[in-house]
Amino acid sequence: MRYDAVELGKRVAAIAEKAGIPAADAETIAEVLVTTDMRGVHSHGVVRIARYLDCIRAGGIRPDAEIEVLKESPSSLMVSAAGGLGIPAAKKTMDRLLAKATDTAIAVATVNHSDHYGAAGYYSMMAADRGFVGFSMSNTCPLVAPTGGRAAAIGNNPFAYSAPGSKYRAVLFDICMSKVAAGKLVIADEAGQKIPEGLILTKDGRPTTDPGEIWKGAIMLPFAEHKGYGFAVMVEMMTAALGMSGMMSGVNSWNTQPGRDADTGHTFVVVNPAFFGGTDAFRSRVDAMIDELKRCPTQEGAKEILYPGELEWRREAAALADGIELPEASEKELARAEEMVK
């Protein structure tokens, strides 16, 4: 079944508001989740709304919390989400940071005492859509084993960057540090599908092809071995160490410990091209970079060269034209959320 983006957004916002989330924040949550589904990243779309409500009911998330600015300078912000929802806190912080970025070459913001903030790429694209280069990252509770380890020691810490073009909307790159996102395991489990070996371990450190192990303490493995592990450490350093949020074992799982403040940390960095070669020149050079990538000869069996974000823009355009096709797991969680607020 396909869903009209506007109507789906209204449906999600209504659920959130009935759960005690202020109307403006409810609309923000709906906007972020539905936009993410439109881009085809269903692991971070409306499938998440029921879990946010679980955390609110358990007392781990304050639905009406307002962000608190702890420290501020002309080019920096240190913010507390005060135990509230991650998406509204991240959006409000990024809005403030973008205002600062107009008058400075680089601006940085950190957020602590937050929770799951959805897709990292949503926030980096807020910068790109305003003509800036944006970086977005968050830590999580320990989910990933360090290279050579057989226990989860560090988060599956998402990282995204975006940069605007002119002919092309933007470059968008959004990854987590494991070989597969936890949300994709949930979707595979709902669909009764197996996963390839080598993506996760059981909680006892044994290889498995059962995505349902995500509910039993599964251990994620880092992408590209030591390279993914190193990126996870970088994000932990930039969010937890810099922003004074929970760090590694100090971050509480919003999935398995919904009644506790997750104390998740986020960091956003915005670079203003106007302070370098100029915004128009930067956009033009991003276009030229993409053009050169697109001209690269393809390997046998490859149809074309895609630049980071190209698939997302195609999917978003198709969703606007034809509606959003949600996986079964997303439909079930959406229905569960509606039942929770009846």
PDB file of C-alpha atoms in Angstrom, residues 89-309:
ATOM      1  CA  ALA A  89      15.881  18.883  20.259  1.00  0.00           C
ATOM      2  CA  ALA A  90      18.114  18.253  17.245  1.00  0.00           C
ATOM      3  CA  LYS A  91      15.950  20.338  14.901  1.00  0.00           C
ATOM      4  CA  LYS A  92      15.790  23.308  17.295  1.00  0.00           C
ATOM      5  CA  THR A  93      19.532  23.160  17.903  1.00  0.00           C
ATOM      6  CA  MET A  94      20.272  22.995  14.182  1.00  0.00           C
ATOM      7  CA  ASP A  95      17.966  25.957  13.512  1.00  0.00           C
ATOM      8  CA  ARG A  96      19.933  28.038  16.034  1.00  0.00           C
ATOM      9  CA  LEU A  97      23.241  26.855  14.649  1.00  0.00           C
ATOM     10  CA  LEU A  98      22.319  27.766  11.068  1.00  0.00           C
ATOM     11  CA  ALA A  99      21.490  31.296  12.212  1.00  0.00           C
ATOM     12  CA  LYS A 100      24.988  31.550  13.694  1.00  0.00           C
ATOM     13  CA  ALA A 101      26.595  30.085  10.570  1.00  0.00           C
ATOM     14  CA  THR A 102      25.514  33.065   8.493  1.00  0.00           C
ATOM     15  CA  ASP A 103      28.134  35.221  10.227  1.00  0.00           C
ATOM     16  CA  THR A 104      30.989  32.781  10.737  1.00  0.00           C
ATOM     17  CA  ALA A 105      33.120  30.350   8.738  1.00  0.00           C
ATOM     18  CA  ILE A 106      32.318  27.391  10.964  1.00  0.00           C
ATOM     19  CA  ALA A 107      29.771  26.781  13.718  1.00  0.00           C
ATOM     20  CA  VAL A 108      29.495  23.808  16.078  1.00  0.00           C
ATOM     21  CA  ALA A 109      26.736  22.615  18.413  1.00  0.00           C
ATOM     22  CA  THR A 110      26.517  19.736  20.868  1.00  0.00           C
ATOM     23  CA  VAL A 111      23.432  18.239  22.547  1.00  0.00           C
ATOM     24  CA  ASN A 112      23.352  16.017  25.628  1.00  0.00           C
ATOM     25  CA  HIS A 113      20.595  14.304  27.651  1.00  0.00           C
ATOM     26  CA  SER A 114      18.852  13.569  24.367  1.00  0.00           C
ATOM     27  CA  ASP A 115      17.421  10.452  22.754  1.00  0.00           C
ATOM     28  CA  HIS A 116      17.129   8.844  19.318  1.00  0.00           C
ATOM     29  CA  TYR A 117      17.162  11.680  16.751  1.00  0.00           C
ATOM     30  CA  GLY A 118      16.112   9.804  13.622  1.00  0.00           C
ATOM     31  CA  ALA A 119      18.202   9.889  10.460  1.00  0.00           C
ATOM     32  CA  ALA A 120      21.447  11.859  10.789  1.00  0.00           C
ATOM     33  CA  GLY A 121      21.171  13.004   7.188  1.00  0.00           C
ATOM     34  CA  TYR A 122      18.023  15.016   7.847  1.00  0.00           C
ATOM     35  CA  TYR A 123      20.029  17.542   9.867  1.00  0.00           C
ATOM     36  CA  SER A 124      23.037  17.729   7.556  1.00  0.00           C
ATOM     37  CA  MET A 125      20.574  18.435   4.730  1.00  0.00           C
ATOM     38  CA  MET A 126      19.089  21.313   6.717  1.00  0.00           C
ATOM     39  CA  ALA A 127      22.487  22.951   6.236  1.00  0.00           C
ATOM     40  CA  ALA A 128      22.868  22.022   2.560  1.00  0.00           C
ATOM     41  CA  ASP A 129      19.415  23.355   1.714  1.00  0.00           C
ATOM     42  CA  ARG A 130      20.566  26.713   3.114  1.00  0.00           C
ATOM     43  CA  GLY A 131      23.802  26.739   1.088  1.00  0.00           C
ATOM     44  CA  PHE A 132      26.098  25.413   3.830  1.00  0.00           C
ATOM     45  CA  VAL A 133      28.103  22.228   4.293  1.00  0.00           C
ATOM     46  CA  GLY A 134      26.587  20.225   7.137  1.00  0.00           C
ATOM     47  CA  PHE A 135      27.824  17.419   9.381  1.00  0.00           C
ATOM     48  CA  SER A 136      25.565  15.526  11.781  1.00  0.00           C
ATOM     49  CA  MET A 137      26.437  12.751  14.208  1.00  0.00           C
ATOM     50  CA  SER A 138      25.122  10.976  17.296  1.00  0.00           C
ATOM     51  CA  ASN A 139      26.298   8.321  19.694  1.00  0.00           C
ATOM     52  CA  THR A 140      24.175   5.392  20.866  1.00  0.00           C
ATOM     53  CA  CYS A 141      24.282   2.770  23.578  1.00  0.00           C
ATOM     54  CA  PRO A 142      26.933   0.074  22.997  1.00  0.00           C
ATOM     55  CA  LEU A 143      25.886  -2.073  20.031  1.00  0.00           C
ATOM     56  CA  VAL A 144      29.092  -2.656  18.059  1.00  0.00           C
ATOM     57  CA  ALA A 145      32.090  -4.814  18.875  1.00  0.00           C
ATOM     58  CA  PRO A 146      35.504  -3.211  18.402  1.00  0.00           C
ATOM     59  CA  THR A 147      37.661  -4.940  15.812  1.00  0.00           C
ATOM     60  CA  GLY A 148      38.584  -8.329  17.249  1.00  0.00           C
ATOM     61  CA  GLY A 149      36.077  -8.071  20.085  1.00  0.00           C
ATOM     62  CA  ARG A 150      33.096 -10.329  20.808  1.00  0.00           C
ATOM     63  CA  ALA A 151      31.103  -7.952  23.005  1.00  0.00           C
ATOM     64  CA  ALA A 152      29.314  -4.697  22.229  1.00  0.00           C
ATOM     65  CA  ALA A 153      31.526  -1.880  23.499  1.00  0.00           C
ATOM     66  CA  ILE A 154      30.701   1.195  21.412  1.00  0.00           C
ATOM     67  CA  GLY A 155      27.628   2.644  19.728  1.00  0.00           C
ATOM     68  CA  ASN A 156      26.429   2.133  16.176  1.00  0.00           C
ATOM     69  CA  ASN A 157      27.148   5.847  15.918  1.00  0.00           C
ATOM     70  CA  PRO A 158      25.489   7.509  12.880  1.00  0.00           C
ATOM     71  CA  PHE A 159      27.377  10.101  10.841  1.00  0.00           C
ATOM     72  CA  ALA A 160      26.204  12.187   7.888  1.00  0.00           C
ATOM     73  CA  TYR A 161      27.457  15.013   5.700  1.00  0.00           C
ATOM     74  CA  SER A 162      25.755  17.111   3.035  1.00  0.00           C
ATOM     75  CA  ALA A 163      26.880  19.808   0.601  1.00  0.00           C
ATOM     76  CA  PRO A 164      24.813  21.852  -1.875  1.00  0.00           C
ATOM     77  CA  GLY A 165      25.210  22.004  -5.632  1.00  0.00           C
ATOM     78  CA  SER A 166      23.368  24.068  -8.229  1.00  0.00           C
ATOM     79  CA  LYS A 167      22.514  21.682 -11.056  1.00  0.00           C
ATOM     80  CA  TYR A 168      22.404  18.923  -8.451  1.00  0.00           C
ATOM     81  CA  ARG A 169      20.466  19.437  -5.246  1.00  0.00           C
ATOM     82  CA  ALA A 170      23.151  18.176  -2.880  1.00  0.00           C
ATOM     83  CA  VAL A 171      25.544  15.450  -1.908  1.00  0.00           C
ATOM     84  CA  LEU A 172      24.167  13.443   1.010  1.00  0.00           C
ATOM     85  CA  PHE A 173      26.055  10.653   2.777  1.00  0.00           C
ATOM     86  CA  ASP A 174      24.501   9.042   5.846  1.00  0.00           C
ATOM     87  CA  ILE A 175      25.877   5.908   7.502  1.00  0.00           C
ATOM     88  CA  CYS A 176      25.964   4.001  10.747  1.00  0.00           C
ATOM     89  CA  MET A 177      29.113   2.231  11.860  1.00  0.00           C
ATOM     90  CA  SER A 178      27.904  -1.352  11.663  1.00  0.00           C
ATOM     91  CA  LYS A 179      27.571  -3.507   8.582  1.00  0.00           C
ATOM     92  CA  VAL A 180      23.782  -3.225   8.882  1.00  0.00           C
ATOM     93  CA  ALA A 181      21.464  -0.812  10.713  1.00  0.00           C
ATOM     94  CA  ALA A 182      19.469  -2.201  13.634  1.00  0.00           C
ATOM     95  CA  GLY A 183      16.264  -0.879  12.062  1.00  0.00           C
ATOM     96  CA  LYS A 184      16.903  -2.987   8.962  1.00  0.00           C
ATOM     97  CA  LEU A 185      17.224  -6.059  11.171  1.00  0.00           C
ATOM     98  CA  VAL A 186      13.827  -5.246  12.697  1.00  0.00           C
ATOM     99  CA  ILE A 187      12.300  -4.985   9.220  1.00  0.00           C
ATOM    100  CA  ALA A 188      13.937  -8.262   8.104  1.00  0.00           C
ATOM    101  CA  ASP A 189      12.702 -10.000  11.256  1.00  0.00           C
ATOM    102  CA  GLU A 190       9.135  -8.802  10.661  1.00  0.00           C
ATOM    103  CA  ALA A 191       9.338 -10.093   7.086  1.00  0.00           C
ATOM    104  CA  GLY A 192      10.638 -13.488   8.234  1.00  0.00           C
ATOM    105  CA  GLN A 193      13.866 -13.076   6.265  1.00  0.00           C
ATOM    106  CA  LYS A 194      17.333 -14.345   7.067  1.00  0.00           C
ATOM    107  CA  ILE A 195      20.381 -12.089   6.826  1.00  0.00           C
ATOM    108  CA  PRO A 196      23.831 -12.912   5.419  1.00  0.00           C
ATOM    109  CA  GLU A 197      26.350 -14.323   7.875  1.00  0.00           C
ATOM    110  CA  GLY A 198      28.997 -11.883   9.049  1.00  0.00           C
ATOM    111  CA  LEU A 199      26.708  -8.955   9.855  1.00  0.00           C
ATOM    112  CA  ILE A 200      25.978  -9.628  13.524  1.00  0.00           C
ATOM    113  CA  LEU A 201      26.867 -11.975  16.376  1.00  0.00           C
ATOM    114  CA  THR A 202      24.604 -13.441  19.045  1.00  0.00           C
ATOM    115  CA  LYS A 203      24.950 -12.000  22.539  1.00  0.00           C
ATOM    116  CA  ASP A 204      27.356 -14.892  23.210  1.00  0.00           C
ATOM    117  CA  GLY A 205      29.593 -13.842  20.331  1.00  0.00           C
ATOM    118  CA  ARG A 206      28.557 -16.494  17.799  1.00  0.00           C
ATOM    119  CA  PRO A 207      27.817 -15.786  14.095  1.00  0.00           C
ATOM    120  CA  THR A 208      24.103 -15.824  13.188  1.00  0.00           C
ATOM    121  CA  THR A 209      21.791 -15.258  10.217  1.00  0.00           C
ATOM    122  CA  ASP A 210      18.727 -14.591  12.407  1.00  0.00           C
ATOM    123  CA  PRO A 211      17.789 -10.866  12.449  1.00  0.00           C
ATOM    124  CA  GLY A 212      15.561 -11.570  15.461  1.00  0.00           C
ATOM    125  CA  GLU A 213      18.717 -11.738  17.562  1.00  0.00           C
ATOM    126  CA  ILE A 214      18.512  -7.917  17.617  1.00  0.00           C
ATOM    127  CA  TRP A 215      15.880  -8.369  20.356  1.00  0.00           C
ATOM    128  CA  LYS A 216      18.152 -10.730  22.313  1.00  0.00           C
ATOM    129  CA  GLY A 217      21.270  -8.621  22.704  1.00  0.00           C
ATOM    130  CA  ALA A 218      22.823  -9.136  19.276  1.00  0.00           C
ATOM    131  CA  ILE A 219      26.281  -7.670  18.742  1.00  0.00           C
ATOM    132  CA  MET A 220      26.829  -5.606  15.591  1.00  0.00           C
ATOM    133  CA  LEU A 221      30.065  -5.821  13.639  1.00  0.00           C
ATOM    134  CA  PRO A 222      31.744  -2.643  12.294  1.00  0.00           C
ATOM    135  CA  PHE A 223      31.760  -1.963   8.564  1.00  0.00           C
ATOM    136  CA  ALA A 224      35.167  -2.271   6.900  1.00  0.00           C
ATOM    137  CA  GLU A 225      36.619  -3.792  10.073  1.00  0.00           C
ATOM    138  CA  HIS A 226      39.015  -1.326  11.781  1.00  0.00           C
ATOM    139  CA  LYS A 227      37.864   1.566   9.571  1.00  0.00           C
ATOM    140  CA  GLY A 228      34.283   1.471  10.813  1.00  0.00           C
ATOM    141  CA  TYR A 229      35.531   0.985  14.357  1.00  0.00           C
ATOM    142  CA  GLY A 230      37.735   4.062  14.016  1.00  0.00           C
ATOM    143  CA  PHE A 231      34.825   6.163  12.724  1.00  0.00           C
ATOM    144  CA  ALA A 232      32.663   4.998  15.651  1.00  0.00           C
ATOM    145  CA  VAL A 233      35.342   6.202  18.060  1.00  0.00           C
ATOM    146  CA  MET A 234      35.517   9.560  16.238  1.00  0.00           C
ATOM    147  CA  VAL A 235      31.766  10.098  16.639  1.00  0.00           C
ATOM    148  CA  GLU A 236      31.910   9.068  20.314  1.00  0.00           C
ATOM    149  CA  MET A 237      34.684  11.588  20.879  1.00  0.00           C
ATOM    150  CA  MET A 238      32.819  14.403  19.083  1.00  0.00           C
ATOM    151  CA  THR A 239      29.483  13.761  20.805  1.00  0.00           C
ATOM    152  CA  ALA A 240      30.090  12.299  24.256  1.00  0.00           C
ATOM    153  CA  ALA A 241      33.544  13.604  25.114  1.00  0.00           C
ATOM    154  CA  LEU A 242      32.964  17.057  23.603  1.00  0.00           C
ATOM    155  CA  GLY A 243      29.278  17.485  24.475  1.00  0.00           C
ATOM    156  CA  MET A 244      29.409  15.880  27.933  1.00  0.00           C
ATOM    157  CA  SER A 245      26.688  13.352  27.160  1.00  0.00           C
ATOM    158  CA  GLY A 246      26.595   9.725  28.214  1.00  0.00           C
ATOM    159  CA  MET A 247      29.616   7.888  26.812  1.00  0.00           C
ATOM    160  CA  MET A 248      29.640   4.287  25.600  1.00  0.00           C
ATOM    161  CA  SER A 249      28.295   2.222  28.548  1.00  0.00           C
ATOM    162  CA  GLY A 250      26.969   5.498  30.008  1.00  0.00           C
ATOM    163  CA  VAL A 251      24.348   5.751  27.250  1.00  0.00           C
ATOM    164  CA  ASN A 252      21.115   3.927  28.110  1.00  0.00           C
ATOM    165  CA  SER A 253      19.364   1.912  25.414  1.00  0.00           C
ATOM    166  CA  TRP A 254      16.088   3.490  24.396  1.00  0.00           C
ATOM    167  CA  ASN A 255      14.981   0.056  23.128  1.00  0.00           C
ATOM    168  CA  THR A 256      15.811  -2.091  26.165  1.00  0.00           C
ATOM    169  CA  GLN A 257      15.720   0.558  28.905  1.00  0.00           C
ATOM    170  CA  PRO A 258      12.806   2.801  27.880  1.00  0.00           C
ATOM    171  CA  GLY A 259      12.269   4.054  31.424  1.00  0.00           C
ATOM    172  CA  ARG A 260      15.659   5.792  31.741  1.00  0.00           C
ATOM    173  CA  ASP A 261      17.083   9.031  30.362  1.00  0.00           C
ATOM    174  CA  ALA A 262      19.180   7.746  27.438  1.00  0.00           C
ATOM    175  CA  ASP A 263      21.622  10.689  27.744  1.00  0.00           C
ATOM    176  CA  THR A 264      22.443  10.355  24.059  1.00  0.00           C
ATOM    177  CA  GLY A 265      24.731  12.990  22.540  1.00  0.00           C
ATOM    178  CA  HIS A 266      24.591  14.713  19.146  1.00  0.00           C
ATOM    179  CA  THR A 267      27.011  17.062  17.414  1.00  0.00           C
ATOM    180  CA  PHE A 268      26.408  19.308  14.404  1.00  0.00           C
ATOM    181  CA  VAL A 269      29.003  21.199  12.389  1.00  0.00           C
ATOM    182  CA  VAL A 270      28.161  23.817   9.747  1.00  0.00           C
ATOM    183  CA  VAL A 271      30.715  25.279   7.326  1.00  0.00           C
ATOM    184  CA  ASN A 272      29.886  28.467   5.402  1.00  0.00           C
ATOM    185  CA  PRO A 273      31.457  28.452   1.897  1.00  0.00           C
ATOM    186  CA  ALA A 274      31.021  32.238   1.700  1.00  0.00           C
ATOM    187  CA  PHE A 275      34.088  32.583   3.947  1.00  0.00           C
ATOM    188  CA  PHE A 276      36.220  30.544   1.562  1.00  0.00           C
ATOM    189  CA  GLY A 277      35.865  30.671  -2.249  1.00  0.00           C
ATOM    190  CA  GLY A 278      32.274  31.943  -2.159  1.00  0.00           C
ATOM    191  CA  THR A 279      28.943  30.101  -2.045  1.00  0.00           C
ATOM    192  CA  ASP A 280      28.218  30.225  -5.788  1.00  0.00           C
ATOM    193  CA  ALA A 281      31.715  29.034  -6.637  1.00  0.00           C
ATOM    194  CA  PHE A 282      31.401  26.198  -4.121  1.00  0.00           C
ATOM    195  CA  ARG A 283      28.066  25.054  -5.540  1.00  0.00           C
ATOM    196  CA  SER A 284      29.537  25.132  -9.038  1.00  0.00           C
ATOM    197  CA  ARG A 285      32.523  23.074  -7.979  1.00  0.00           C
ATOM    198  CA  VAL A 286      30.296  20.494  -6.261  1.00  0.00           C
ATOM    199  CA  ASP A 287      28.419  20.194  -9.576  1.00  0.00           C
ATOM    200  CA  ALA A 288      31.720  19.756 -11.425  1.00  0.00           C
ATOM    201  CA  MET A 289      32.813  17.078  -8.946  1.00  0.00           C
ATOM    202  CA  ILE A 290      29.571  15.168  -9.449  1.00  0.00           C
ATOM    203  CA  ASP A 291      29.789  15.529 -13.244  1.00  0.00           C
ATOM    204  CA  GLU A 292      33.258  14.013 -13.233  1.00  0.00           C
ATOM    205  CA  LEU A 293      32.132  11.144 -11.007  1.00  0.00           C
ATOM    206  CA  LYS A 294      29.164  10.466 -13.303  1.00  0.00           C
ATOM    207  CA  ARG A 295      31.521  10.259 -16.308  1.00  0.00           C
ATOM    208  CA  CYS A 296      33.532   7.437 -14.754  1.00  0.00           C
ATOM    209  CA  PRO A 297      33.371   4.276 -16.915  1.00  0.00           C
ATOM    210  CA  THR A 298      31.237   1.572 -15.314  1.00  0.00           C
ATOM    211  CA  GLN A 299      32.263  -1.949 -14.467  1.00  0.00           C
ATOM    212  CA  GLU A 300      30.631  -4.833 -16.288  1.00  0.00           C
ATOM    213  CA  GLY A 301      27.117  -5.241 -14.917  1.00  0.00           C
ATOM    214  CA  ALA A 302      26.899  -1.732 -13.445  1.00  0.00           C
ATOM    215  CA  LYS A 303      24.299   0.515 -15.086  1.00  0.00           C
ATOM    216  CA  GLU A 304      25.570   3.901 -13.938  1.00  0.00           C
ATOM    217  CA  ILE A 305      27.644   5.791 -11.411  1.00  0.00           C
ATOM    218  CA  LEU A 306      25.601   7.301  -8.590  1.00  0.00           C
ATOM    219  CA  TYR A 307      26.799  10.140  -6.388  1.00  0.00           C
ATOM    220  CA  PRO A 308      26.028  10.045  -2.633  1.00  0.00           C
ATOM    221  CA  GLY A 309      22.406  11.071  -2.174  1.00  0.00           C
TER     222      GLY A 309
END
